[in-house]
PDB file of C-alpha atoms in Angstrom:
ATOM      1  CA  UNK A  22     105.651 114.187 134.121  1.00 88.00           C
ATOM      2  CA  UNK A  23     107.450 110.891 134.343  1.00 93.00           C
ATOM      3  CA  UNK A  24     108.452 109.242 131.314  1.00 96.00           C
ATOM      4  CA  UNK A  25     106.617 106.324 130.383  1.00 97.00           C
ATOM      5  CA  UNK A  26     104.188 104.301 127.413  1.00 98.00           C
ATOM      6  CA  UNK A  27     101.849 102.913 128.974  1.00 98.00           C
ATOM      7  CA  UNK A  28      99.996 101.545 125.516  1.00 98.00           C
ATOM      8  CA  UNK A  29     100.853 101.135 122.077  1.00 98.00           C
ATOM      9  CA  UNK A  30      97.632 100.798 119.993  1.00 98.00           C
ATOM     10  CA  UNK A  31      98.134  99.687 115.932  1.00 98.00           C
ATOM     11  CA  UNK A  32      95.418 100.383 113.795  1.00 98.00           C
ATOM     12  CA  UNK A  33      94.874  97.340 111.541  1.00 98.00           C
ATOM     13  CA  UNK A  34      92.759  97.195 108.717  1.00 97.00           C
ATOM     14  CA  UNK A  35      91.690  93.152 109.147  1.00 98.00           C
ATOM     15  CA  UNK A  36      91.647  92.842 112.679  1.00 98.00           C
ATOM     16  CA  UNK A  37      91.322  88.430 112.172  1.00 98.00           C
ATOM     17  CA  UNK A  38      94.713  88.367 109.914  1.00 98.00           C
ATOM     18  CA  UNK A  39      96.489  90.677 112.287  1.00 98.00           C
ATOM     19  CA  UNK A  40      95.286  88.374 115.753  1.00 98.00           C
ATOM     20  CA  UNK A  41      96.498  85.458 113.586  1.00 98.00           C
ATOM     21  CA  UNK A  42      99.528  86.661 112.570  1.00 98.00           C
ATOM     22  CA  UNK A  43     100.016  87.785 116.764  1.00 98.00           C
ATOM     23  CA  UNK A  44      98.311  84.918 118.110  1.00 98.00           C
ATOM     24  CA  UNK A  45      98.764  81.558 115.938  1.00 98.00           C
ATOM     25  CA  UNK A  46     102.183  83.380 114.439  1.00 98.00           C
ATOM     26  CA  UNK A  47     104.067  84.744 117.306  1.00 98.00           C
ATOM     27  CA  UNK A  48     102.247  82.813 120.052  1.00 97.00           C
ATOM     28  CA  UNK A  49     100.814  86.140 121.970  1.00 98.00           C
ATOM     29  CA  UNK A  50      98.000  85.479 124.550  1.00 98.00           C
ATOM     30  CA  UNK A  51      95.462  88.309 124.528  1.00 98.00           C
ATOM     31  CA  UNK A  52      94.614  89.449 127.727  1.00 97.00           C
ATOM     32  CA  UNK A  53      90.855  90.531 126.645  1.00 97.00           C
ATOM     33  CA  UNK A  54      89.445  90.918 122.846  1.00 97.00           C
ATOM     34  CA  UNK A  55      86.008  91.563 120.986  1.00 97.00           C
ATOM     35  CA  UNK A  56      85.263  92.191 117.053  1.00 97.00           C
ATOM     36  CA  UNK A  57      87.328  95.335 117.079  1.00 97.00           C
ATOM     37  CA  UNK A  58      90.049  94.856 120.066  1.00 98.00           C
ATOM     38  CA  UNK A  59      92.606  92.863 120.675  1.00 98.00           C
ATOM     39  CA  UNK A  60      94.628  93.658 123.942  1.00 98.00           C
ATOM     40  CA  UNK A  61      97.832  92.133 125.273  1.00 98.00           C
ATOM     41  CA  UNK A  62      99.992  92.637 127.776  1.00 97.00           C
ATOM     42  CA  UNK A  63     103.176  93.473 127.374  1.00 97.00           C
ATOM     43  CA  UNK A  64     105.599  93.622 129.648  1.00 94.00           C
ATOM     44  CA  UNK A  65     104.637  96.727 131.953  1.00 95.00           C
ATOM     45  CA  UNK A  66     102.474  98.351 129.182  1.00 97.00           C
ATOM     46  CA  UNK A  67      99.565  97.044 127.235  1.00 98.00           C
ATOM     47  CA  UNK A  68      99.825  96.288 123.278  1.00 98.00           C
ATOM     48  CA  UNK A  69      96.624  96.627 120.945  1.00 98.00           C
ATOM     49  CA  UNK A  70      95.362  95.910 117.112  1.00 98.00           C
ATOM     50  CA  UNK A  71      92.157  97.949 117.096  1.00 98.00           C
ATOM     51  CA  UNK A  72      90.316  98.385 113.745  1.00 98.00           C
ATOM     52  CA  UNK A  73      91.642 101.170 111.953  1.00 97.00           C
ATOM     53  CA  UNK A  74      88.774 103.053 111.569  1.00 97.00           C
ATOM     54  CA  UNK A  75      87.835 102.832 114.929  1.00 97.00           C
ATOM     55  CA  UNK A  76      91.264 104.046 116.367  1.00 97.00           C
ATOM     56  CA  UNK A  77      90.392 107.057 113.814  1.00 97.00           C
ATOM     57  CA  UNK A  78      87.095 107.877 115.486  1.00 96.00           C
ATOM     58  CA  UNK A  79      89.068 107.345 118.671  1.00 95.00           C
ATOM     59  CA  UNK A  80      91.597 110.365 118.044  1.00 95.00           C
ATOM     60  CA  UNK A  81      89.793 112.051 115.322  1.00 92.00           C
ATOM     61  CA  UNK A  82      92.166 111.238 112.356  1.00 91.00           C
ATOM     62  CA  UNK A  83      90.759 110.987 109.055  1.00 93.00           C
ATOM     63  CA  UNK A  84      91.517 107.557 107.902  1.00 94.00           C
ATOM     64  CA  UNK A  85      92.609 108.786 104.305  1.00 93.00           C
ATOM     65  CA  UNK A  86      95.595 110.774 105.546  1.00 94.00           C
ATOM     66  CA  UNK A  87      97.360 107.596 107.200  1.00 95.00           C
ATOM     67  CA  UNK A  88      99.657 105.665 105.429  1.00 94.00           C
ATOM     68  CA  UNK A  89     102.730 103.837 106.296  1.00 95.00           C
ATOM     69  CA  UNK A  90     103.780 104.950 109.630  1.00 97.00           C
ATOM     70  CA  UNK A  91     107.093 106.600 109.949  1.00 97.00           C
ATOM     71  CA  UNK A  92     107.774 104.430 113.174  1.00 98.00           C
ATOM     72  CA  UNK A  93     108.993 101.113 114.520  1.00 98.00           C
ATOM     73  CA  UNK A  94     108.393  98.637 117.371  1.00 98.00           C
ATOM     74  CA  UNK A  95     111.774  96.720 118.862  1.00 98.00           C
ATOM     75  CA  UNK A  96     111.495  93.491 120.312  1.00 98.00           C
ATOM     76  CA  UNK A  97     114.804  92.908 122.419  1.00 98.00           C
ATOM     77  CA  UNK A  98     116.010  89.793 123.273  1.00 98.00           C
ATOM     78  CA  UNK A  99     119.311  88.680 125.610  1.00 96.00           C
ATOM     79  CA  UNK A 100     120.957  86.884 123.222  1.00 97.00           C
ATOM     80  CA  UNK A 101     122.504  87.268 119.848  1.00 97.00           C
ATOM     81  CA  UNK A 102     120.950  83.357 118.597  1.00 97.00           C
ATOM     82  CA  UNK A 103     117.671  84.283 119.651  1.00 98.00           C
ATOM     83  CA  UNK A 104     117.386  86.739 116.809  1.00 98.00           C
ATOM     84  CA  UNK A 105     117.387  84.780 113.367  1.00 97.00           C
ATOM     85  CA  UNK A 106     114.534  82.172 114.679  1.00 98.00           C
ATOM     86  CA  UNK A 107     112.286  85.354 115.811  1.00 98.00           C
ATOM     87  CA  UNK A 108     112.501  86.442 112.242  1.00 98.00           C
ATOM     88  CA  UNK A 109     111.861  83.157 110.658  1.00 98.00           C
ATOM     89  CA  UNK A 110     109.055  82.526 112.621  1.00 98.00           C
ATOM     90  CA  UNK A 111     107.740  86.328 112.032  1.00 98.00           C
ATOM     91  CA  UNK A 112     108.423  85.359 108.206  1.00 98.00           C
ATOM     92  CA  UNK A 113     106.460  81.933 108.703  1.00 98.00           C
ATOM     93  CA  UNK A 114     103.995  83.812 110.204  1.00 98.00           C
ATOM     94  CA  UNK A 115     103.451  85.657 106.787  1.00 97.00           C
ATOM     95  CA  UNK A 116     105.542  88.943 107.794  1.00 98.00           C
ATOM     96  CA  UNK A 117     107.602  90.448 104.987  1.00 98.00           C
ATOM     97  CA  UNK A 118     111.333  90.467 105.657  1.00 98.00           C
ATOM     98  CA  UNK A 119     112.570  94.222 105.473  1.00 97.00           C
ATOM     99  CA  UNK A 120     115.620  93.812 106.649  1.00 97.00           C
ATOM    100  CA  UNK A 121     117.387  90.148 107.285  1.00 97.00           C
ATOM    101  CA  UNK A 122     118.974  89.442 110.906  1.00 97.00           C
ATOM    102  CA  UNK A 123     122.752  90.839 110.458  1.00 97.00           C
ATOM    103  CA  UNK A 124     125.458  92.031 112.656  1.00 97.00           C
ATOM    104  CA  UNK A 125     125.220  95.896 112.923  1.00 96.00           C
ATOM    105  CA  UNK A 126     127.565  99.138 113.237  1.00 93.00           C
ATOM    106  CA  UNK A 127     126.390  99.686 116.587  1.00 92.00           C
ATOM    107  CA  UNK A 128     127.518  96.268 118.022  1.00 94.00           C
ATOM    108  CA  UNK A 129     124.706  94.428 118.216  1.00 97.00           C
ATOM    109  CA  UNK A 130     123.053  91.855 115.586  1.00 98.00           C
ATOM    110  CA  UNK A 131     118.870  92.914 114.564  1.00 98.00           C
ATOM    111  CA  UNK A 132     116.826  92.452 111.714  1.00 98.00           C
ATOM    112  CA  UNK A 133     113.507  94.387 110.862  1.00 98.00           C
ATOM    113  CA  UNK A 134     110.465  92.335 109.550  1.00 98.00           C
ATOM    114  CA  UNK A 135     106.858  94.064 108.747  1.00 98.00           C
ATOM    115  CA  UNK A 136     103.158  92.968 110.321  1.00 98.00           C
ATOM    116  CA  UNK A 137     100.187  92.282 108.585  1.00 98.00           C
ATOM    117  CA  UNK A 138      99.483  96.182 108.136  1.00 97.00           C
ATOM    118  CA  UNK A 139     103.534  97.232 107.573  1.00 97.00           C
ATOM    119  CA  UNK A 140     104.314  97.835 110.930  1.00 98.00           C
ATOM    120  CA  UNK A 141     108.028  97.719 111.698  1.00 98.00           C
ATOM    121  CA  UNK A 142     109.154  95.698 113.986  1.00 98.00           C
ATOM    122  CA  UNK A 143     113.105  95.106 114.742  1.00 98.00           C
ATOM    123  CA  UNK A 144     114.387  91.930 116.364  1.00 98.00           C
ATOM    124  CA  UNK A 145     117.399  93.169 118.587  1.00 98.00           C
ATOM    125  CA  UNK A 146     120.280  92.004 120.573  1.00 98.00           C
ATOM    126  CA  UNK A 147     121.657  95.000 122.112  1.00 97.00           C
ATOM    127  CA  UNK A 148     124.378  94.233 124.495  1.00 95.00           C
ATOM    128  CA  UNK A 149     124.478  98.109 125.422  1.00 95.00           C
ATOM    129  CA  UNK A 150     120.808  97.388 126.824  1.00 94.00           C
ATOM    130  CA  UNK A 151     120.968  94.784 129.550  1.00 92.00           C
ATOM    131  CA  UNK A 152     117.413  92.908 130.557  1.00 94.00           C
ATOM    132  CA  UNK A 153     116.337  92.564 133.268  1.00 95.00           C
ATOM    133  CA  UNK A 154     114.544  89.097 134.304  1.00 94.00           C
ATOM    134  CA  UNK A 155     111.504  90.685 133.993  1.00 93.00           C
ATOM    135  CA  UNK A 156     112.142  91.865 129.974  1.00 94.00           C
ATOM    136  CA  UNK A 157     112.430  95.425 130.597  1.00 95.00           C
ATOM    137  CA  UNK A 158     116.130  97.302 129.328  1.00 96.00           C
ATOM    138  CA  UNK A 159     118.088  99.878 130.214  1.00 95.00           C
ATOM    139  CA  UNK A 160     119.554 102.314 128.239  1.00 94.00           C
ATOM    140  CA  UNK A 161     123.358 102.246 127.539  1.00 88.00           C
ATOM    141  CA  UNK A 162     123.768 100.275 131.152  1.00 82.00           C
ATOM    142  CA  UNK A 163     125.334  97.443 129.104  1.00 78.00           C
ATOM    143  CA  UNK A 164     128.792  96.378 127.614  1.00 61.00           C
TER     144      UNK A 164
ATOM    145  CA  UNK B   4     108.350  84.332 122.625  1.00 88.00           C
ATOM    146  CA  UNK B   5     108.190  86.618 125.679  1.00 93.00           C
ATOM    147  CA  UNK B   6     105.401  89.705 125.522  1.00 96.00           C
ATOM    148  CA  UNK B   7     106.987  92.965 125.300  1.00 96.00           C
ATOM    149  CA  UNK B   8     107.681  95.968 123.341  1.00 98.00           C
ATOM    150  CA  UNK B   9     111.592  97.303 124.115  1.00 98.00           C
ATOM    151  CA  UNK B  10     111.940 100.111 122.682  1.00 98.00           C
ATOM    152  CA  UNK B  11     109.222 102.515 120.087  1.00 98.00           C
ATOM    153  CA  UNK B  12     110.936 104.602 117.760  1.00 98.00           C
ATOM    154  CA  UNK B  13     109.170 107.780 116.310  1.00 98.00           C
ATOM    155  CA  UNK B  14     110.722 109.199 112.335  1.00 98.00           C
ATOM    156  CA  UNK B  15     110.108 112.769 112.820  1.00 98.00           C
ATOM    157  CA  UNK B  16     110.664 115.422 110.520  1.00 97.00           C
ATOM    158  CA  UNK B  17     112.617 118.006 112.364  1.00 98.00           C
ATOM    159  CA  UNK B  18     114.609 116.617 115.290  1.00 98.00           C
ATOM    160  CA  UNK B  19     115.122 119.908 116.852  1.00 98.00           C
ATOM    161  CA  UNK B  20     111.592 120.669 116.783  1.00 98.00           C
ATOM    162  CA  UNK B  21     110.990 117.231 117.885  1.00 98.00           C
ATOM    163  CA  UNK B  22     112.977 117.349 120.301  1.00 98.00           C
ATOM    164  CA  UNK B  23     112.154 120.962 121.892  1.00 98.00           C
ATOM    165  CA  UNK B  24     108.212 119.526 122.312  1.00 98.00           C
ATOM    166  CA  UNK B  25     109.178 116.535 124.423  1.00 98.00           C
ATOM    167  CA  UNK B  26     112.326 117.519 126.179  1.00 98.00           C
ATOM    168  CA  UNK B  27     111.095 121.677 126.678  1.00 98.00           C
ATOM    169  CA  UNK B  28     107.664 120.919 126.357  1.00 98.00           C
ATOM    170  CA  UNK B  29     107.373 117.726 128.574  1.00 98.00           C
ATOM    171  CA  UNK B  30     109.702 117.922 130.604  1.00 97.00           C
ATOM    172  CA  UNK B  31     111.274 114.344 129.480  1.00 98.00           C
ATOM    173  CA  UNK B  32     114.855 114.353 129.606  1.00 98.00           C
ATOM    174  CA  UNK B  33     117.412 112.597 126.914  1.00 98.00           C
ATOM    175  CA  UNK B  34     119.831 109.722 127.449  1.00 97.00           C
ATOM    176  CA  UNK B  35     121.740 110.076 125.059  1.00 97.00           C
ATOM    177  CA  UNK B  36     121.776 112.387 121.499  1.00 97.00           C
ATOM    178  CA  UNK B  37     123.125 113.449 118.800  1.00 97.00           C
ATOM    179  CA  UNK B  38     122.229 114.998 115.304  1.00 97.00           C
ATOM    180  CA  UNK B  39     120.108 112.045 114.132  1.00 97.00           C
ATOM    181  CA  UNK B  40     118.584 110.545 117.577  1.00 98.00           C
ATOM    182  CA  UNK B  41     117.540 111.310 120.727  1.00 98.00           C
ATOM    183  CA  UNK B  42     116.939 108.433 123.014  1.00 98.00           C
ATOM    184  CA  UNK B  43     114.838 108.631 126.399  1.00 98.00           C
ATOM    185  CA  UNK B  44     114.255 105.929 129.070  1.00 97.00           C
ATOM    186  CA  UNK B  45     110.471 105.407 129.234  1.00 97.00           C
ATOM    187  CA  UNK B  46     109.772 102.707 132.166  1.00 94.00           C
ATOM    188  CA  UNK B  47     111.585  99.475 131.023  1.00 95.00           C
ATOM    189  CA  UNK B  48     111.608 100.896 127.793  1.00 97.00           C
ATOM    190  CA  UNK B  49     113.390 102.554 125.333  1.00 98.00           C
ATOM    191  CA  UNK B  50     111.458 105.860 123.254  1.00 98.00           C
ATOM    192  CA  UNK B  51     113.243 107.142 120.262  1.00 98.00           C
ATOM    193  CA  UNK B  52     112.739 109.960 117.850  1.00 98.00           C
ATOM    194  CA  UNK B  53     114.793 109.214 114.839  1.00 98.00           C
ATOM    195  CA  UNK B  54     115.261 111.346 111.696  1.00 98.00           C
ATOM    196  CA  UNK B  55     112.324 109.885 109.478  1.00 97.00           C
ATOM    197  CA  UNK B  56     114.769 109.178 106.726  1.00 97.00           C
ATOM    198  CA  UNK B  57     116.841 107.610 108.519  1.00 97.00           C
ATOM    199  CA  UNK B  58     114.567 105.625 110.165  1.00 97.00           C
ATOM    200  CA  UNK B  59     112.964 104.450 106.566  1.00 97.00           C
ATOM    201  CA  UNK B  60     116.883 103.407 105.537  1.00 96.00           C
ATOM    202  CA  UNK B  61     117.161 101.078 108.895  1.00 95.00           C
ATOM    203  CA  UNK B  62     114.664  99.347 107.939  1.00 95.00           C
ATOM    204  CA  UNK B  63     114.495  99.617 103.854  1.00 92.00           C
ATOM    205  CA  UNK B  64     111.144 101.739 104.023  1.00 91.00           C
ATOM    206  CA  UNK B  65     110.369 104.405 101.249  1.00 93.00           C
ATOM    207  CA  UNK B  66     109.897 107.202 102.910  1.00 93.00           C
ATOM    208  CA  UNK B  67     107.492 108.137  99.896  1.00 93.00           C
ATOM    209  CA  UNK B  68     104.770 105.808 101.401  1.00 94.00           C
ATOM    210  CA  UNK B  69     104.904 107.292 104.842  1.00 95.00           C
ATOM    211  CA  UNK B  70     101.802 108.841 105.864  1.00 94.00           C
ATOM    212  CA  UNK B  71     100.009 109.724 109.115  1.00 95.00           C
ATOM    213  CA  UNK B  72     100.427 106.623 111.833  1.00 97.00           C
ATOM    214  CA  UNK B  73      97.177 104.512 112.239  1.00 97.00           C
ATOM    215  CA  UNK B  74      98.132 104.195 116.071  1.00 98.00           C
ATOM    216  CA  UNK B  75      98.404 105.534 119.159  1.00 98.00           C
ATOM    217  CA  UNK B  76     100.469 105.870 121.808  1.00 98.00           C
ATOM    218  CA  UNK B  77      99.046 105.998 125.553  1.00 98.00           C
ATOM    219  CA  UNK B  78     100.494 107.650 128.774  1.00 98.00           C
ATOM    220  CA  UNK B  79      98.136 106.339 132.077  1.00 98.00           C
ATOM    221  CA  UNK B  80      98.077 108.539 135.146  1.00 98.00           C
ATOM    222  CA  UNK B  81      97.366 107.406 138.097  1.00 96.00           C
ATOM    223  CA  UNK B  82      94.619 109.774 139.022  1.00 97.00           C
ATOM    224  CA  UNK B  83      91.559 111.829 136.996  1.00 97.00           C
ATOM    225  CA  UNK B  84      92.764 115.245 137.922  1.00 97.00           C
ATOM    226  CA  UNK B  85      96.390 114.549 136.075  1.00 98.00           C
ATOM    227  CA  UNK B  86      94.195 114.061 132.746  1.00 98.00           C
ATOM    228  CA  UNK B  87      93.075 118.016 131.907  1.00 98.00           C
ATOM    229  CA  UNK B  88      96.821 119.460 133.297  1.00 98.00           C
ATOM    230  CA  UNK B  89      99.202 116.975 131.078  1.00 98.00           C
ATOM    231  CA  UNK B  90      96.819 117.911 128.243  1.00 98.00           C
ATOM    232  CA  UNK B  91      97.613 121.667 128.485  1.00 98.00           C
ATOM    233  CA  UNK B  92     100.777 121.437 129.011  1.00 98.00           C
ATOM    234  CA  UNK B  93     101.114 119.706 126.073  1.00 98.00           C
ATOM    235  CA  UNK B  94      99.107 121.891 124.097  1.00 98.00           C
ATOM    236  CA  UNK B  95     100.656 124.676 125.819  1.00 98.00           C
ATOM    237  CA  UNK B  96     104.223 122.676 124.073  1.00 98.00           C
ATOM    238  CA  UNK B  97     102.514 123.132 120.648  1.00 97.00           C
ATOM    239  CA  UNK B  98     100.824 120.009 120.351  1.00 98.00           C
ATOM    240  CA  UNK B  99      97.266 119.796 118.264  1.00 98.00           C
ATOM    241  CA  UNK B 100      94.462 118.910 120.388  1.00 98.00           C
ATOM    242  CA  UNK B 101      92.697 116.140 118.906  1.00 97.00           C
ATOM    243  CA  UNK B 102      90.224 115.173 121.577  1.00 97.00           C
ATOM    244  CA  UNK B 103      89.836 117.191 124.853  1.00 97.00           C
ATOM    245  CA  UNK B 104      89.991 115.461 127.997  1.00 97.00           C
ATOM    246  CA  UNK B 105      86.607 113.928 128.766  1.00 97.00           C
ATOM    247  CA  UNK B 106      85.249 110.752 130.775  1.00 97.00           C
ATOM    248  CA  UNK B 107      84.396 107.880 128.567  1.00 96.00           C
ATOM    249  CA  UNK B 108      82.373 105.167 127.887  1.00 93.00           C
ATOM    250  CA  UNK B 109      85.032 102.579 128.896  1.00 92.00           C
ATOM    251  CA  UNK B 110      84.890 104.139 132.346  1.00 94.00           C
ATOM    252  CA  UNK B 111      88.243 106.511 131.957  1.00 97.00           C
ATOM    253  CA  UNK B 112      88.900 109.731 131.409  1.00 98.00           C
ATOM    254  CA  UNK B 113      91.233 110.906 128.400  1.00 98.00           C
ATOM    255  CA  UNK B 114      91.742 112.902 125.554  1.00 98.00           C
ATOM    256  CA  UNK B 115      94.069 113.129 122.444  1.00 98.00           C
ATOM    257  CA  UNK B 116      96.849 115.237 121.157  1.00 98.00           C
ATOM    258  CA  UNK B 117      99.245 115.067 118.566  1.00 98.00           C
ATOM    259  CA  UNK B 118     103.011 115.742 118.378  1.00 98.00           C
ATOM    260  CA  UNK B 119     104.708 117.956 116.187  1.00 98.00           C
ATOM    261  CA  UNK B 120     104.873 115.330 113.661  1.00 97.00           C
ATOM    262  CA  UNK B 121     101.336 114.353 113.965  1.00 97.00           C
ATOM    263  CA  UNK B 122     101.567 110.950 115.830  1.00 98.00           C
ATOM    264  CA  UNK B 123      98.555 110.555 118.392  1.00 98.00           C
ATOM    265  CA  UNK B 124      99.169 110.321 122.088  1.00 98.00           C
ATOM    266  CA  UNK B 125      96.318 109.637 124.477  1.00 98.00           C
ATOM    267  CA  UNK B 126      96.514 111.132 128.038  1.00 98.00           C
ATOM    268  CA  UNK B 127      94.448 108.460 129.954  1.00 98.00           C
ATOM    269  CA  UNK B 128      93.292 107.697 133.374  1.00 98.00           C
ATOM    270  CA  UNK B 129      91.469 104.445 133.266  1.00 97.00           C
ATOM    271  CA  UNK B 130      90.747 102.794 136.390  1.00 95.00           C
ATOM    272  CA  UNK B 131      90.716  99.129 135.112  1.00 95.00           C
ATOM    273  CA  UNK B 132      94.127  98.972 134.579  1.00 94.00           C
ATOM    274  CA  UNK B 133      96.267  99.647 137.753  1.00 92.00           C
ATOM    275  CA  UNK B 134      99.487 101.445 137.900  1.00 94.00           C
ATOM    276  CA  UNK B 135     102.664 100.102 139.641  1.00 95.00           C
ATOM    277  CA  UNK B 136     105.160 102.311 142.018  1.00 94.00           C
ATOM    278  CA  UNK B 137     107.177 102.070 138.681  1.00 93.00           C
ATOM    279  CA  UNK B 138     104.625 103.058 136.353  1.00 94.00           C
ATOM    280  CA  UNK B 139     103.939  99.742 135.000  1.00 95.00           C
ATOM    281  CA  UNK B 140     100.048  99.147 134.171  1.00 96.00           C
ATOM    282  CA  UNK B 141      98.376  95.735 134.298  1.00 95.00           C
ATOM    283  CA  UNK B 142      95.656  95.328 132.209  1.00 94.00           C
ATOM    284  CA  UNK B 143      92.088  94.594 133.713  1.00 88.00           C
ATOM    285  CA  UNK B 144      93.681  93.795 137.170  1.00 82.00           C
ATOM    286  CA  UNK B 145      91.821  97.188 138.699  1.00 78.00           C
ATOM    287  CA  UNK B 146      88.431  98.239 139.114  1.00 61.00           C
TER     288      UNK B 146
END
């Protein structure tokens, strides 16, 4: 088995606010979407809101056992400035701050706002990840 | 704002545990770990299983709202006969099966299973979306 995500799928409950808060917030480009899928692509993988419900059906979870989810999403970027405008425009885009942009004990600078639904996302500079042109890091190949 | 997820971090319960599914189960192996994390390099990504309460302090969660994760997490193969054998051997690593293997209506074949801290992965051959040499997947660019 090689190791790889190929898809991340969120289940939203309001699939409109979440595509606005991607799309006319953040500036994402779906790649295809209907009235219960929104796809983008992402780099090498693929990135989805699908209704939550529906994602249920999908994997047979029973919608009243979900709540927050005990994960988070990083968005890296290559340099320290780009962090603080990525969370004010998350914030403009009506994401709750969780955590503000700040310099942290691992030597890089991130900050941790929340989607529409509560997902986690973290804004990173990680200068022990390197980018590559094309957006994807590597671990610990860095400073 | 580029498109791309860097890194998906997963608050589990029991990092040994955790840890014994993917790494002795799957077959992934670790970049780096210690008592609190264990880090993988997934493509041009970064996965992470992080103690869940740990994870809730980085980003000022409580874990007291955490339930089960309304979202998914997909690994593509490149061909239909990988489907059934990835989803035995994960069973065979303890996961839950949550949907067998099966051909679908979007013109795949996949099924479901959960880790040991429930979170939904989806086995998936889907010929619309093409896999790189490196395991990258464009979306709709295939069949």
């Amino acid at each position: 088995m090689d190791q790889r995500i190929s898809a991340v799928t969120l289940g939203v409950k309001d699939l409109q606010a979440s595509r606005k808060f991607y799309v006319d917030g953040l500036g994402w480009k779906p790649v295809f979407e209907n009235r219960e899928i929104v796809f983008f692509q992402a780099g090498g993988m693929v990135f989805a809101l699908f209704l939550r419900d529906q994602l249920a059906a999908d994997f047979g979870g029973d919608p009243a056992t979900f709540g927050r989810a005990p994960m988070s999403l990083a968005y890296n970027v290559r340099t320290k400035s780009e962090v603080n405008p990525l969370m004010q425009r998350a914030e403009a885009a009506g994401a709750k701050i969780l955590d503000p942009a700040g310099d942290k004990s691992w030597g890089g600078c991130s900050g941790y706002f929340a989607d529409p639904d509560g997902f986690a996302w973290e804004i990173a500079w990680n200068p022990a990840w390197p980018m590559a042109a094309d957006g994807s890091v590597e671990f610990g190949a860095g400073a």
